[in-house]
XYZ file of C-alpha atoms in Angstrom:
706
model
C 10.695 31.771 97.511
C 7.948 31.021 94.568
C 9.755 27.372 93.730
C 9.600 27.040 97.962
C 6.252 27.575 98.245
C 5.236 25.566 94.973
C 6.757 22.897 96.563
C 5.328 23.108 99.704
C 1.836 23.487 98.052
C 2.861 20.257 95.550
C 3.857 17.786 98.571
C 0.626 18.945 100.654
C -1.779 18.599 97.304
C 0.446 14.786 96.826
C -1.906 13.049 99.146
C -5.521 13.907 97.542
C -3.834 13.493 94.126
C -5.463 10.912 92.103
C -2.627 10.642 89.335
C -0.385 9.091 92.306
C -1.082 5.694 92.999
C 0.084 6.723 97.104
C -2.884 8.974 96.864
C -4.871 8.712 100.345
C -7.850 7.544 98.169
C -6.076 4.562 97.305
C -3.991 3.597 99.814
C -7.483 4.016 101.496
C -8.760 1.176 98.996
C -5.351 -0.738 99.515
C -5.912 -0.961 103.499
C -9.453 -2.190 102.973
C -8.316 -5.017 100.085
C -5.747 -5.901 102.627
C -8.104 -6.299 105.349
C -10.072 -8.697 102.912
C -7.360 -10.424 102.126
C -6.419 -10.887 105.839
C -9.255 -12.152 106.777
C -9.401 -14.405 103.920
C -6.125 -16.346 104.815
C -6.732 -16.240 108.804
C -3.189 -14.719 108.991
C -1.774 -14.500 113.224
C -1.477 -11.670 114.971
C -3.641 -8.259 114.522
C -4.315 -6.678 111.744
C -2.366 -3.551 112.055
C 0.941 -5.748 112.724
C 0.156 -7.756 109.698
C -0.658 -4.540 107.130
C 2.246 -2.559 108.852
C 5.516 -5.113 110.102
C 7.856 -2.958 112.090
C 11.247 -4.460 110.488
C 9.389 -3.249 107.166
C 8.356 0.524 107.812
C 11.168 1.090 110.530
C 13.913 -0.026 107.757
C 16.557 2.121 106.767
C 15.491 1.707 103.268
C 12.279 3.078 104.131
C 13.524 5.997 104.941
C 15.538 6.764 101.602
C 12.010 6.082 100.107
C 10.608 8.921 102.265
C 13.484 11.198 101.251
C 13.748 10.537 97.464
C 9.064 11.173 97.458
C 10.074 14.224 98.622
C 12.986 15.081 95.824
C 10.535 13.925 93.776
C 8.287 16.325 94.393
C 10.853 19.457 94.554
C 12.071 18.308 90.907
C 8.166 17.838 89.423
C 7.991 21.664 90.891
C 10.953 22.575 88.872
C 8.579 21.560 85.654
C 12.007 18.786 84.617
C 9.222 16.067 83.925
C 6.563 18.217 82.309
C 9.358 19.473 80.183
C 10.106 16.352 78.178
C 5.961 14.741 78.260
C 3.639 15.933 75.952
C 2.171 12.545 74.283
C -1.049 15.260 73.917
C 0.934 17.660 72.045
C 1.958 15.637 69.454
C -1.156 14.122 69.145
C -2.928 18.052 68.447
C -0.074 18.138 66.017
C -0.631 15.106 63.871
C -4.340 15.473 63.782
C -3.988 19.369 62.983
C -1.366 17.656 60.013
C -3.830 15.354 59.253
C -7.032 17.334 59.247
C -7.424 19.520 55.647
C -10.236 22.235 55.147
C -11.753 18.721 53.830
C -11.283 16.953 57.032
C -14.541 15.663 58.124
C -14.481 13.911 61.871
C -15.665 10.839 62.559
C -19.092 10.929 64.809
C -18.013 10.618 68.562
C -19.967 7.361 69.907
C -18.738 5.665 73.413
C -17.402 2.403 71.127
C -15.175 5.002 69.415
C -13.973 6.376 72.998
C -13.334 3.055 74.126
C -11.145 1.734 71.450
C -9.079 5.039 71.845
C -9.023 4.398 75.285
C -7.847 0.528 74.427
C -5.043 1.969 72.196
C -3.160 4.365 74.222
C -3.181 2.370 77.164
C -2.177 -0.821 75.292
C 0.255 1.766 73.530
C 1.837 3.374 76.657
C 1.970 0.089 78.552
C 4.471 -1.335 75.401
C 6.420 1.626 75.616
C 6.516 1.430 79.516
C 7.659 -2.583 79.232
C 10.723 -1.310 77.214
C 11.490 1.311 78.799
C 12.294 -0.738 81.964
C 13.563 -3.513 80.149
C 16.067 -0.725 78.468
C 16.771 0.318 81.766
C 17.980 -3.191 83.461
C 20.186 -4.187 79.695
C 21.638 -0.674 79.033
C 25.235 -0.640 80.907
C 24.377 3.011 80.943
C 20.948 3.386 82.012
C 21.202 0.783 84.909
C 22.743 2.659 87.426
C 19.846 5.488 87.152
C 17.470 2.365 87.699
C 19.628 0.781 90.356
C 18.074 3.030 92.557
C 14.271 1.807 92.962
C 15.744 -1.735 92.865
C 18.410 -0.968 95.797
C 15.003 -0.929 98.006
C 16.089 -3.433 100.456
C 11.895 -3.506 101.605
C 8.846 -2.763 99.798
C 6.331 -0.152 101.041
C 4.059 1.736 98.609
C 6.355 4.749 99.020
C 9.265 3.053 97.023
C 7.597 3.531 93.646
C 9.135 7.023 94.492
C 12.343 5.704 94.959
C 13.330 6.676 91.290
C 16.458 8.510 90.022
C 15.164 12.011 88.890
C 16.604 11.075 84.890
C 14.858 7.649 84.645
C 11.497 9.055 84.631
C 12.721 11.642 82.349
C 13.771 9.157 79.554
C 10.770 7.037 80.417
C 8.406 10.254 79.292
C 10.323 10.897 75.986
C 9.967 7.135 74.910
C 6.292 7.723 76.141
C 5.897 11.000 74.401
C 6.819 9.582 70.812
C 4.808 6.417 70.722
C 1.772 7.687 72.882
C 1.710 11.003 70.863
C 1.749 9.456 67.536
C -0.749 6.017 68.663
C -3.202 8.999 70.365
C -2.977 11.396 67.124
C -3.695 8.590 64.773
C -6.210 7.088 67.501
C -7.969 10.236 67.298
C -8.211 11.160 63.802
C -9.642 7.569 62.512
C -11.636 7.496 64.947
C -12.948 10.403 67.134
C -11.585 13.056 65.083
C -11.064 15.674 68.055
C -9.242 15.675 71.738
C -11.504 16.538 74.004
C -11.451 15.466 78.250
C -13.320 12.737 77.545
C -11.148 11.171 75.223
C -8.211 11.942 77.173
C -10.009 11.080 80.037
C -10.684 7.972 79.304
C -7.335 5.896 79.618
C -6.933 8.161 83.386
C -9.551 5.995 83.921
C -7.884 2.768 83.405
C -5.267 3.853 85.620
C -7.930 5.005 88.461
C -9.114 1.105 87.874
C -5.658 -0.352 88.536
C -4.653 1.875 91.455
C -8.042 1.679 93.361
C -7.474 -2.252 92.838
C -4.532 -2.115 94.310
C -1.316 -1.674 92.558
C 0.345 -0.355 95.871
C 0.319 -4.305 96.542
C 3.325 -4.162 94.002
C 5.622 -2.850 96.084
C 4.633 -3.958 99.389
C 5.352 -7.450 101.643
C 2.169 -8.836 100.832
C 1.958 -11.839 98.416
C -0.816 -11.956 95.865
C -0.440 -14.030 92.668
C -3.339 -13.921 89.974
C -2.824 -17.394 89.016
C -0.965 -18.990 85.873
C -3.354 -18.296 83.524
C -4.086 -14.473 84.303
C -0.533 -13.720 85.211
C -0.021 -14.538 81.313
C -1.950 -11.809 80.469
C -2.108 -9.365 83.662
C 1.642 -8.194 85.974
C 0.393 -9.296 89.753
C 1.864 -8.228 92.739
C 3.824 -11.319 93.369
C 5.578 -10.753 90.218
C 6.815 -7.447 90.801
C 7.842 -8.767 93.765
C 9.465 -11.208 91.863
C 11.029 -8.488 89.563
C 12.723 -7.045 92.713
C 14.381 -9.886 93.720
C 17.538 -10.774 94.141
C 17.527 -14.676 92.831
C 18.759 -15.728 89.600
C 15.940 -17.114 88.262
C 14.638 -13.889 89.016
C 17.061 -11.614 87.322
C 15.651 -9.862 84.366
C 12.123 -10.992 84.804
C 8.484 -9.487 84.844
C 9.359 -6.142 83.623
C 5.403 -5.058 82.944
C 3.112 -2.836 84.205
C -0.084 -3.802 83.680
C 0.158 -6.581 80.932
C 2.217 -9.480 81.168
C 1.256 -10.545 77.359
C 4.486 -8.145 76.756
C 7.236 -10.538 78.959
C 5.197 -13.211 77.329
C 5.976 -12.517 73.790
C 9.492 -11.556 74.764
C 10.739 -13.841 76.394
C 10.914 -12.135 79.731
C 7.752 -13.635 81.875
C 7.653 -15.438 84.955
C 4.676 -16.596 86.916
C 5.687 -18.729 90.414
C 3.886 -21.908 91.034
C 3.484 -21.069 94.591
C 4.208 -18.673 97.377
C 8.505 -17.821 97.198
C 10.185 -16.347 99.738
C 11.708 -13.534 98.426
C 14.937 -11.068 99.216
C 14.600 -7.825 98.090
C 17.909 -5.733 96.817
C 20.884 -5.352 94.012
C 22.978 -8.061 93.644
C 25.717 -10.053 91.279
C 25.042 -12.246 88.245
C 25.230 -15.204 90.919
C 22.153 -13.775 93.182
C 25.249 -12.750 95.881
C 23.046 -9.704 97.505
C 25.509 -6.084 97.681
C 25.244 -4.142 100.684
C 22.895 -1.211 100.195
C 25.087 1.055 97.060
C 22.916 3.908 98.019
C 22.796 4.998 101.729
C 22.091 8.556 102.025
C 19.912 10.824 99.475
C 23.165 12.320 98.046
C 24.464 8.957 97.027
C 21.024 7.787 95.051
C 21.255 10.938 93.549
C 24.852 11.527 91.781
C 26.785 8.090 92.825
C 24.856 6.714 89.595
C 26.152 9.316 87.140
C 29.329 8.271 88.267
C 28.670 4.468 87.891
C 27.007 5.392 84.081
C 29.873 7.328 83.309
C 32.456 4.250 84.249
C 30.114 1.641 82.563
C 30.277 4.276 79.156
C 34.060 4.662 79.396
C 34.494 0.880 79.792
C 32.114 -0.030 76.895
C 34.411 2.810 74.714
C 38.287 1.107 76.029
C 36.943 -2.029 75.699
C 34.936 -1.219 72.239
C 32.554 -4.219 70.636
C 34.380 -7.366 70.318
C 34.384 -9.124 66.839
C 31.614 -10.580 65.339
C 32.768 -14.146 65.785
C 33.368 -13.475 69.012
C 29.787 -11.270 69.905
C 27.473 -13.600 68.137
C 29.197 -17.014 68.780
C 29.174 -19.500 65.912
C 24.927 -20.460 64.830
C 24.835 -21.200 61.494
C 22.271 -21.057 59.351
C 20.441 -24.170 58.543
C 19.867 -25.409 55.359
C 15.317 -25.252 56.037
C 16.059 -21.335 56.655
C 18.617 -20.635 54.235
C 16.557 -22.183 51.370
C 13.342 -20.022 52.508
C 15.291 -17.164 52.255
C 16.532 -18.046 49.151
C 13.125 -18.415 48.027
C 11.884 -15.119 49.097
C 14.800 -13.239 47.530
C 13.990 -15.144 43.785
C 10.212 -14.370 44.486
C 11.169 -10.568 45.580
C 13.256 -10.221 41.864
C 10.956 -11.785 40.018
C 8.375 -9.939 41.476
C 10.503 -6.602 40.720
C 10.790 -7.885 37.395
C 6.848 -8.557 36.707
C 6.062 -5.044 38.522
C 8.295 -2.950 36.253
C 7.345 -4.545 32.734
C 3.679 -4.170 34.126
C 4.378 -0.618 32.905
C 1.855 0.448 30.233
C 4.553 1.937 27.933
C 5.722 -1.556 28.000
C 2.857 -4.413 27.802
C 0.146 -1.276 26.924
C -1.394 -1.906 30.696
C -2.199 -5.681 30.067
C -1.092 -6.249 33.461
C -1.677 -3.075 34.900
C -3.404 -4.270 38.039
C 0.319 -5.219 39.612
C 1.173 -1.052 39.138
C -2.000 -0.560 41.034
C -0.875 -3.302 43.499
C 2.792 -1.541 43.531
C 4.161 -5.012 43.943
C 7.717 -3.623 42.855
C 7.988 -0.973 45.621
C 7.452 -3.865 48.193
C 9.617 -5.834 46.950
C 12.219 -3.821 47.097
C 11.493 -3.728 51.185
C 11.578 -7.990 51.093
C 14.920 -7.266 49.575
C 16.187 -4.906 52.157
C 15.429 -7.206 55.173
C 16.658 -10.005 53.310
C 19.662 -8.224 53.151
C 19.908 -7.158 56.470
C 19.775 -10.684 57.968
C 22.745 -12.242 55.164
C 24.881 -9.313 56.292
C 24.690 -9.870 59.627
C 25.074 -14.089 59.204
C 28.027 -13.316 56.851
C 29.312 -10.877 58.933
C 29.490 -13.269 61.871
C 31.487 -15.901 59.219
C 33.914 -13.143 58.032
C 34.696 -11.986 61.743
C 37.133 -8.718 60.604
C 36.799 -6.074 59.082
C 39.508 -6.712 56.222
C 37.004 -10.157 55.142
C 33.579 -7.817 55.684
C 34.769 -5.222 53.285
C 36.919 -7.648 51.268
C 33.672 -9.844 50.374
C 31.308 -7.049 50.621
C 32.717 -5.265 47.567
C 33.998 -8.674 45.360
C 30.475 -9.733 45.749
C 29.060 -5.991 44.567
C 31.461 -5.056 41.976
C 31.857 -8.457 40.302
C 28.352 -7.760 38.942
C 28.177 -3.633 39.029
C 30.486 -3.248 36.772
C 29.485 -5.647 33.798
C 26.200 -4.313 34.717
C 27.299 0.051 34.628
C 29.211 -1.437 31.043
C 25.951 -3.454 29.525
C 23.555 -0.506 31.111
C 25.620 2.123 28.230
C 25.423 -0.673 25.378
C 22.080 -1.109 25.653
C 21.102 2.581 26.357
C 23.144 3.599 23.611
C 21.859 0.487 20.957
C 18.292 1.547 22.675
C 18.316 5.285 22.029
C 19.698 5.151 18.589
C 16.309 2.540 17.584
C 14.137 4.326 19.119
C 14.447 7.584 21.597
C 10.254 7.430 22.355
C 11.010 4.781 24.392
C 13.686 6.271 26.562
C 11.560 9.146 27.733
C 11.961 11.228 31.613
C 11.800 10.079 34.566
C 13.009 6.580 33.224
C 15.726 7.539 31.430
C 18.309 10.503 31.798
C 21.227 11.156 29.894
C 24.136 10.960 32.624
C 27.766 12.551 31.296
C 30.220 9.624 30.820
C 32.433 11.003 33.524
C 29.858 11.232 36.089
C 27.976 7.723 35.036
C 30.700 5.792 35.903
C 31.649 8.593 39.285
C 28.296 8.052 40.817
C 27.975 4.771 39.373
C 31.219 3.009 40.543
C 30.713 4.384 44.134
C 27.244 4.106 44.328
C 26.089 7.314 45.446
C 23.617 8.623 43.033
C 21.169 8.302 45.682
C 23.237 10.223 48.533
C 21.672 13.484 48.688
C 24.555 14.360 50.946
C 26.905 14.661 48.373
C 24.982 16.175 45.799
C 21.537 15.872 43.927
C 20.505 12.258 42.960
C 20.638 11.234 39.515
C 19.095 8.210 37.534
C 22.203 6.333 35.812
C 20.864 6.593 31.923
C 18.005 3.775 32.423
C 18.672 1.917 35.482
C 16.823 2.944 38.205
C 16.953 -0.247 40.015
C 20.441 0.872 41.229
C 19.137 3.298 43.644
C 18.611 0.184 45.933
C 21.914 -0.753 45.827
C 23.021 2.962 46.421
C 20.767 2.413 49.561
C 22.506 -0.812 50.665
C 26.160 -0.040 49.826
C 25.577 2.656 52.629
C 23.997 0.225 54.890
C 27.083 -2.388 54.675
C 29.488 0.985 55.547
C 27.460 1.946 58.751
C 26.844 -1.758 59.922
C 30.432 -2.295 59.423
C 31.429 0.980 61.283
C 29.165 -0.248 64.024
C 30.596 -3.541 64.112
C 33.926 -3.234 63.789
C 34.891 -0.062 64.887
C 35.873 1.400 68.433
C 35.210 4.158 70.399
C 36.300 7.206 68.659
C 37.007 6.336 65.384
C 33.608 4.766 65.399
C 31.790 7.593 65.916
C 33.050 9.739 63.537
C 33.041 7.416 60.389
C 28.915 7.193 61.933
C 29.005 10.543 61.885
C 30.445 11.305 58.261
C 28.424 8.420 56.972
C 25.537 10.003 57.895
C 26.209 13.453 56.618
C 27.028 11.710 52.979
C 24.012 9.474 52.918
C 21.319 11.707 53.331
C 17.859 11.859 54.515
C 15.956 9.074 51.820
C 18.631 6.033 52.316
C 18.806 7.367 56.386
C 15.180 6.475 55.924
C 15.015 3.155 54.950
C 17.749 2.058 57.255
C 15.504 1.091 60.161
C 13.713 -1.442 57.471
C 17.077 -3.158 56.680
C 18.110 -3.244 60.625
C 15.883 -5.217 61.381
C 16.823 -8.243 59.422
C 19.817 -8.048 61.120
C 17.964 -7.792 64.463
C 16.553 -11.700 63.076
C 19.716 -12.858 62.772
C 21.161 -11.626 65.682
C 18.520 -11.535 68.529
C 15.318 -12.788 67.086
C 15.379 -15.787 69.292
C 14.327 -14.070 72.333
C 11.075 -14.299 70.824
C 11.297 -18.205 70.368
C 13.359 -20.170 73.256
C 11.486 -21.665 75.364
C 7.886 -21.645 73.948
C 7.979 -23.872 71.141
C 6.365 -24.787 67.472
C 3.228 -22.943 68.786
C 4.143 -19.746 68.593
C 6.840 -19.978 65.970
C 4.065 -20.883 63.902
C 1.478 -17.921 64.854
C 4.292 -15.814 63.948
C 5.366 -17.143 60.459
C 1.434 -17.113 59.690
C 0.190 -14.337 61.086
C 2.223 -11.875 60.352
C 1.861 -12.799 57.019
C -1.893 -12.869 57.063
C -1.855 -9.516 58.828
C 0.138 -8.257 56.081
C -1.729 -9.080 53.079
C -4.786 -7.722 55.747
C -3.109 -3.886 55.434
C -2.255 -4.296 51.711
C -5.778 -4.889 50.895
C -7.164 -2.020 52.868
C -6.300 1.594 52.969
C -3.464 1.800 54.978
C -0.351 2.096 52.932
C -1.716 5.037 51.126
C -3.314 6.343 54.778
C 0.689 6.084 55.459
C 1.998 7.834 52.544
C -0.547 10.573 53.109
C 0.681 10.880 56.331
C 4.304 11.199 55.161
C 3.071 14.019 52.960
C 1.366 15.742 55.615
C 3.891 15.934 57.912
C 6.496 16.854 55.702
C 4.193 19.728 54.316
C 4.499 22.218 52.954
C 7.357 20.671 51.238
C 7.090 17.580 48.644
C 7.901 14.530 50.455
C 8.949 12.710 47.541
C 11.944 15.696 46.456
C 12.675 14.738 50.185
C 12.249 11.274 50.728
C 12.684 10.046 46.421
C 12.530 6.764 47.050
C 11.620 6.747 50.074
C 8.409 8.063 49.943
C 6.590 5.032 51.375
C 8.652 4.712 54.133
C 6.213 4.224 56.590
C 4.433 1.391 54.583
C 7.849 -0.239 53.950
C 8.780 -0.055 57.855
C 5.790 -1.910 58.182
C 6.469 -4.515 55.596
C 9.310 -5.358 57.249
C 8.892 -5.566 60.362
C 5.652 -8.576 59.079
C 8.258 -9.981 57.329
C 11.036 -9.676 60.374
C 7.954 -11.565 62.911
C 7.810 -13.941 59.565
C 11.233 -14.847 59.689
C 11.701 -15.666 63.585
C 8.843 -18.244 62.934
C 10.487 -19.948 60.116
C 14.118 -19.472 61.349
C 13.042 -21.293 64.588
C 10.887 -24.126 62.311
C 13.585 -24.628 60.361
C 16.604 -25.393 62.972
C 13.750 -28.285 63.887
C 13.569 -30.076 60.461
C 16.208 -32.777 59.282
C 18.698 -32.074 56.991
C 17.810 -33.842 53.728
C 18.950 -34.045 50.434
C 17.728 -30.852 48.140
C 15.332 -31.946 45.661
C 14.425 -30.771 42.434
C 12.294 -27.873 43.877
C 14.375 -26.369 45.997
C 17.682 -26.976 43.481
C 15.412 -24.541 40.934
C 15.065 -22.187 43.906
C 18.577 -22.280 44.557
C 19.360 -21.212 40.585
C 16.486 -18.732 40.966
C 18.319 -16.815 44.172
C 21.599 -17.617 42.563
C 21.132 -15.061 39.747
C 18.531 -12.626 41.805
C 21.124 -9.736 42.012
C 21.754 -9.998 38.394
C 17.870 -9.946 37.766
C 17.515 -7.039 39.741
C 20.120 -4.656 38.363
C 19.544 -5.882 34.537
C 16.417 -5.916 33.689
C 15.192 -2.169 33.381
C 17.998 -1.732 30.740
C 17.070 -5.093 29.312
C 13.043 -4.198 29.352
C 14.282 -0.813 27.515
C 16.391 -1.614 24.829
C 13.841 -4.528 24.064
C 10.671 -2.361 24.258
C 12.985 -0.033 21.685
C 13.904 -2.849 19.039
C 10.678 -5.567 19.376
C 8.569 -5.172 16.573
C 4.555 -4.801 18.259
C 3.550 -7.141 16.101
C 5.204 -10.040 17.139
C 3.596 -13.065 18.068
C 2.760 -13.544 21.554
C 4.597 -10.150 22.113
C 4.107 -10.161 26.098
C 5.443 -13.874 26.323
C 8.288 -13.179 24.056
C 9.502 -10.119 25.998
C 9.788 -11.765 29.057
C 11.160 -15.081 28.112
C 13.854 -12.520 26.358
C 14.375 -10.314 29.470
C 14.974 -13.768 31.739
C 17.834 -15.015 29.316
C 19.453 -11.855 29.050
C 19.654 -11.391 32.740
C 20.527 -14.844 33.322
C 23.018 -14.567 31.080
C 24.600 -12.415 32.345
C 24.220 -14.167 35.980
C 26.076 -17.214 34.343
C 28.959 -14.901 33.704
C 29.296 -12.489 36.404
C 27.463 -13.724 40.030
C 27.602 -17.271 39.762
C 31.323 -17.431 39.515
C 32.019 -15.442 42.490
C 33.832 -17.713 44.223
C 36.000 -18.276 41.531
C 36.846 -14.284 40.772
C 37.362 -13.862 44.512
C 40.266 -17.409 43.965
C 42.066 -15.349 41.533
C 41.564 -12.015 43.147
C 43.500 -13.831 46.381
C 46.357 -15.684 44.237
C 46.878 -12.148 42.513
C 47.547 -10.098 45.362
C 49.221 -13.052 46.822
C 52.074 -12.952 44.226
C 52.160 -8.807 44.036
C 52.188 -9.000 47.695
C 53.478 -12.393 49.399
C 54.415 -10.903 52.479
C 50.961 -9.093 53.289
C 48.376 -11.772 53.818
C 45.274 -9.852 53.667
C 42.811 -12.810 53.048
C 43.315 -16.221 53.942
C 41.777 -19.125 52.263
C 38.711 -19.290 54.358
C 37.408 -15.496 53.043
C 37.038 -16.834 49.778
C 34.963 -20.225 50.249
């Protein structure tokens, strides 16, 4: 009985609720604006017949809008929406985590409140864009959003023609990201939650509704003009979003701002008035009959359709990489740029580690202060994601993918482990003081090879993490192998098998590696999907992405943002030590920022490189290729080499630092000449050996060793 009373009260309160756009106040504003438009255009007939045409408001589709309006009020009374929408709670939690006893809130000013308002509104709208787009592009979600698109006519009440599950999904996304943005903005700009800071964002939405948001779901065409429609979504653009025409499919997802559609390639700006037909259609633009004739069909049929879509995907599985991505090739220019970044990152790691006081006496401490080695490893992860996504596309099958990954790693890893044992044995015998904790760990020989050869030394799901002698950098290879396995399972396995393998890997790998998986997967996205940011937008946007992302990253690096993000991580995991939980992923948030900026940079470079003519590579390009061709060895061998030289080289040696560097480079690149560069020959030998041992089991073909 109480629920019924609350439902009646909520329904009666709706016309007076400023949080809903169809309240009496907003509808009155809509009518007044419409009257001005009617007078300005000199439309024929009476204003009432123009504003409320019978063919629209007496349509059966409008009747379902009304039914779903009452259904939404009922679910709101049950508290379903509020249970998953609490960004203010998240913001307050972050503020509490940040603010300790020594926290001094910044002074509250109107400018700061305006900045918080802008941040919250922009982040909210960004989340709405992606939530809306997900409902269109994810087959499991589309049936629920199709209820909204099934409207044959548009009226202000069509905004309530939504399946109850859709706002819940949107709310979850809004809660997380808007809550985090709000919390960070309050901490740095305002320092406390108040009706003023929270109400600022509400004031923007009040203005949005007052100025005619109801026209978006109406028959009245209002365009803002070509320039403004690249910034703000006009009513005409949203009506186009509801159109069945093929050219209008999956366009104009934005709520307030059109910049998201513009940035991500889904913007449609009309040149003039377009006669639109609303509803749902097939891929050819043929309008389908109304799929939801009744309220029951609108509420329950989407569950059935969603389940059918999911089961269909599970049964079918994903096609092979060659079928999924096509035969996209890597251009010469983009390949060279990836090699330049790879070579630069490897050398940066070397310089950053060599700058340790114990190696060079603090002469290059600024490199340690800048933390360049850690940042370079984040760059490695993104580059790895790009290359592995490309290689998996070329491999085409799980067998080739596994063979190429295993041979690539083991051809360098096995001799690197042997070299580490030898160098550590010689170095510790010569000067044990050069092998102090935490930079050296004496591991039993059996565990050394077991954890080293399986690359599980940083898989916290299998036990405590270990450093393999002086070879600390192997930690990132432990992460890489985890990423290769997860990506391979996602790409090549199907159905229940895929799910089971992924769950097992998640349990084994542990939190540290999984924390940086998104940074690696950003590289996968760059290769497989990044053209969505540049297609149809020309070289201008590509240059902005290529250059602007680097400028933004440098500016953030020069600020306190890296330290602030790690401090936030520490507070978030308190009272636990974030180093103990995350190990080498303690800077996960900053590493993710690096990954995102680098991804945008690579998107721009890839577009530009694809337009460059193919040409014979000169001396600089060949040098870059040569250094990159030994970068894996350089990364995996340099630390044991640094320790050995530190223990054996006399400190009185003239030009000690230069000799120290040149000897390290010589050993690393000599190692690469023996074990990394001949990888094709090693693979060919393995294939020939296999063919002799098992001539009737052709596991590989010649393409896999090319």
